[in-house]
Coordinates of C-alpha atoms in Angstrom, one line a residue:
Chain A
D131 CA 11.2 11.9 1.7
A132 CA 8.1 12.1 -0.5
K133 CA 4.7 13.4 0.9
T134 CA 1.6 12.4 1.0
T135 CA -1.6 14.3 1.9
Q136 CA -4.6 12.7 3.1
P137 CA -7.9 13.9 5.2
N138 CA -7.1 13.2 9.0
S139 CA -10.8 11.5 9.0
M140 CA -13.0 10.0 7.0
E141 CA -17.2 8.9 8.3
S142 CA -18.5 5.8 6.1
N143 CA -21.9 3.5 6.9
E144 CA -21.5 -0.5 7.6
E145 CA -22.2 -1.9 3.7
E146 CA -21.6 1.0 1.9
P147 CA -17.9 1.4 -0.8
V148 CA -15.6 4.1 0.6
H149 CA -13.4 6.0 -1.1
L150 CA -10.4 6.9 0.7
P151 CA -8.1 9.5 -1.3
C152 CA -4.2 10.7 -1.4
N153 CA -2.5 14.0 -3.2
H154 CA 1.2 13.1 -4.3
S155 CA 1.6 15.8 -6.3
T156 CA 5.2 15.2 -6.1
I157 CA 5.5 11.8 -7.5
S158 CA 8.7 10.3 -9.2
G159 CA 8.8 7.8 -12.0
T160 CA 10.2 5.4 -9.8
D161 CA 8.0 5.7 -6.3
Y162 CA 4.9 2.9 -6.0
I163 CA 1.6 4.0 -4.1
H164 CA 1.4 1.8 -1.0
W165 CA -1.4 1.8 1.4
Y166 CA -1.3 0.0 5.0
R167 CA -4.1 0.2 7.5
Q168 CA -3.6 -0.3 11.1
L169 CA -6.6 -1.4 13.3
P170 CA -7.2 -0.2 16.4
S171 CA -4.1 -1.7 19.3
Q172 CA -2.5 -3.7 16.4
G173 CA 0.3 -3.1 13.7
P174 CA -0.1 -1.7 10.5
E175 CA -1.3 -4.0 7.9
Y176 CA -0.2 -3.8 4.4
V177 CA -3.9 -3.5 1.7
I178 CA -2.0 -2.5 -1.7
H179 CA 0.5 -1.4 -3.5
G180 CA 0.9 0.0 -7.7
L181 CA 2.5 2.0 -10.0
T182 CA 0.7 2.8 -12.8
S183 CA -1.9 0.7 -13.3
N184 CA -5.6 0.1 -11.0
V185 CA -4.6 -3.0 -8.8
N186 CA -7.1 -4.9 -7.2
N187 CA -7.2 -7.6 -4.4
R188 CA -9.3 -9.2 -2.1
M189 CA -8.8 -6.5 0.4
A190 CA -9.1 -3.7 -1.5
S191 CA -8.7 -1.6 -5.0
L192 CA -6.4 0.8 -5.9
A193 CA -7.2 3.8 -8.6
I194 CA -4.1 5.8 -9.9
A195 CA -4.5 8.6 -11.6
E196 CA -3.3 9.3 -15.3
D197 CA -0.7 12.0 -14.1
R198 CA 0.0 9.5 -10.8
K199 CA -0.5 12.8 -8.3
S200 CA -3.2 10.9 -7.0
S201 CA -5.3 7.9 -6.2
T202 CA -8.0 6.2 -4.1
L203 CA -8.3 3.4 -1.9
I204 CA -11.8 1.5 -2.3
L205 CA -13.2 -0.4 -0.3
H206 CA -16.2 -1.7 -1.9
R207 CA -18.3 -2.5 1.1
A208 CA -17.1 -1.0 4.6
T209 CA -17.5 -3.4 7.6
L210 CA -17.1 -2.5 11.0
R211 CA -13.7 -4.3 10.8
D212 CA -12.6 -1.9 8.5
A213 CA -11.9 0.8 11.0
A214 CA -9.1 2.2 11.1
V215 CA -6.0 4.4 10.4
Y216 CA -5.5 4.4 6.8
Y217 CA -2.0 5.2 5.7
C218 CA -0.9 6.4 1.8
I219 CA 2.5 5.7 1.8
L220 CA 5.1 6.3 -1.4
R221 CA 8.2 3.7 -2.0
D222 CA 11.0 3.9 -4.1
L223 CA 11.6 1.3 -6.3
N224 CA 15.1 1.6 -6.9
G225 CA 16.1 1.1 -3.2
Q226 CA 19.5 -0.2 -2.8
G227 CA 19.2 -3.9 -1.1
G228 CA 17.4 -4.2 1.8
S229 CA 14.0 -3.0 1.8
E230 CA 12.6 0.6 1.3
K231 CA 11.7 2.0 4.9
L232 CA 8.1 3.2 4.9
V233 CA 7.2 7.0 5.4
F234 CA 4.3 7.6 7.6
G235 CA 2.1 10.9 7.8
K236 CA -0.7 11.0 10.6
G237 CA -3.0 8.6 7.9
T238 CA -6.7 9.1 7.8
K239 CA -9.2 7.7 10.4
L240 CA -11.8 6.0 8.5
T241 CA -14.7 5.3 11.4
V242 CA -17.9 3.3 10.3
N243 CA -21.3 3.0 11.4
P244 CA -23.3 0.0 11.8
Chain B
E221 CA 3.4 -19.5 8.1
T222 CA 4.5 -17.7 10.7
G223 CA 4.0 -13.8 11.5
V224 CA 5.9 -11.5 13.2
T225 CA 6.1 -11.5 16.8
Q226 CA 7.6 -9.1 19.4
S227 CA 8.1 -9.4 23.2
P228 CA 7.7 -8.2 25.2
T229 CA 3.7 -7.0 24.7
H230 CA 4.3 -4.2 27.4
L231 CA 6.5 -2.6 29.6
I232 CA 7.5 -0.2 32.3
K233 CA 11.0 1.4 33.1
T234 CA 12.2 4.7 34.9
R235 CA 14.4 7.3 33.2
G236 CA 18.0 6.2 32.5
Q237 CA 17.7 2.7 32.5
Q238 CA 17.9 0.7 29.5
V239 CA 16.0 -1.4 27.5
T240 CA 16.0 -4.6 25.1
L241 CA 13.0 -5.5 22.7
R242 CA 12.5 -8.4 20.4
C243 CA 11.3 -9.2 17.0
S244 CA 11.1 -12.3 15.5
S245 CA 10.7 -12.4 12.0
Q246 CA 8.0 -13.8 9.4
S247 CA 10.3 -16.8 7.9
G248 CA 12.0 -16.4 4.6
H249 CA 12.7 -12.6 5.7
N250 CA 15.7 -11.5 5.7
T251 CA 15.0 -7.4 6.8
V252 CA 14.0 -6.5 9.8
S253 CA 12.8 -2.4 10.4
W254 CA 12.1 -0.9 13.8
Y255 CA 9.3 2.3 13.9
Q256 CA 8.6 3.9 16.9
Q257 CA 5.0 5.6 17.1
A258 CA 3.9 8.3 19.6
L259 CA 0.6 8.5 20.6
G260 CA -1.6 9.5 17.6
Q261 CA 1.2 10.1 15.3
G262 CA 2.0 7.9 12.4
P263 CA 5.1 5.1 13.2
Q264 CA 8.7 6.9 12.4
F265 CA 11.6 4.7 10.9
I266 CA 14.4 4.3 13.6
F267 CA 16.8 1.7 11.5
Q268 CA 16.7 -1.0 9.0
Y269 CA 18.7 -4.3 9.7
Y270 CA 19.9 -6.4 6.2
R271 CA 21.5 -9.4 6.4
E272 CA 22.7 -8.7 9.6
E273 CA 23.9 -5.2 9.2
E274 CA 22.9 -2.1 9.7
N275 CA 21.0 -1.0 6.1
G276 CA 19.8 3.0 7.0
R277 CA 19.3 4.8 10.1
G278 CA 16.4 7.7 11.0
N279 CA 16.5 10.7 12.9
F280 CA 17.1 8.9 16.1
P281 CA 20.8 9.3 18.7
P282 CA 22.8 7.1 18.8
R283 CA 21.5 5.6 22.1
F284 CA 18.7 3.8 19.8
S285 CA 20.9 0.9 18.6
G286 CA 20.0 -2.8 17.2
L287 CA 21.1 -6.1 16.2
Q288 CA 20.2 -8.8 14.1
F289 CA 21.0 -12.9 14.5
P290 CA 21.9 -15.0 11.8
N291 CA 18.5 -16.6 11.9
Y292 CA 17.2 -12.6 11.0
S293 CA 15.7 -12.2 14.5
S294 CA 16.4 -8.9 15.8
E295 CA 16.5 -7.0 19.1
L296 CA 16.1 -3.0 19.5
N297 CA 18.3 -2.0 22.4
V298 CA 17.5 1.7 24.2
N299 CA 20.2 3.3 26.5
A300 CA 19.5 6.1 29.0
L301 CA 15.8 6.2 28.5
E302 CA 14.0 9.4 28.9
L303 CA 10.5 10.4 29.2
D304 CA 10.1 10.7 25.1
D305 CA 10.9 7.4 24.7
S306 CA 7.7 6.4 26.0
A307 CA 6.1 4.5 23.0
L308 CA 5.0 1.7 21.0
Y309 CA 7.9 0.0 19.1
L310 CA 6.4 -1.7 16.3
C311 CA 9.2 -4.4 13.9
A312 CA 8.4 -5.5 11.0
S313 CA 10.0 -8.1 8.0
S314 CA 10.3 -8.0 4.4
L315 CA 12.4 -9.6 2.0
E316 CA 14.9 -6.6 -0.2
G317 CA 13.0 -4.1 -2.7
N318 CA 9.6 -3.2 -2.8
Q319 CA 7.8 -6.0 -1.1
P320 CA 5.6 -5.3 1.9
Q321 CA 6.6 -5.1 5.3
H322 CA 4.9 -7.4 7.7
F323 CA 5.0 -5.8 10.9
G324 CA 4.2 -6.9 14.7
D325 CA 1.8 -6.1 17.2
G326 CA 4.6 -3.7 18.7
T327 CA 6.1 -3.2 22.7
R328 CA 4.2 0.0 24.4
L329 CA 7.1 0.8 26.2
S330 CA 6.0 3.2 28.9
I331 CA 9.1 5.4 31.0
L332 CA 8.3 6.8 34.7

């Protein structure tokens, strides 16, 4: 299983941008970079994913390094509701039927201060 | 659009007993994956069902088994419960391929 490395924890202030880093130096050419987050007492929630180009959606932006060995999840204005554990996950594009499993690490626990 | 629902939300069992956890998939999703999440850890993949067949399994013993029904809902069965089986059990549904998985809020299983 492809591995990712994330800081154990990060802290931010409300309404400030947050940059959550992820290293994936062994990424293969067919691996997508996915981000999920898990709020307290809830199941994980899909945030965003990308392959090579930077991606934006209503929740966040994903910046992918040119060599794809690292990526950064960007929350443009953190709110208290963004306090969660954020997981960076690699998923192989070429799954054989079904859905490629998610391999979770410990993620980054984000604390947002009011 | 109805999301993924799991039942029960909490359950207490004793060692050696058997348990069945249930998951109702999001409408239109044909794939269900089950994960176990111990306290302070990320979720660990147990197995997946795709079109009613097991389609991949993680490092879990055979006493963990499952089913997927024609409406794509699913069950996770665990026999001969052990203390270490105490965890949050998460179900996720999705379409095939690289589409996002949609999680329920899990069943908290406690073994006494």
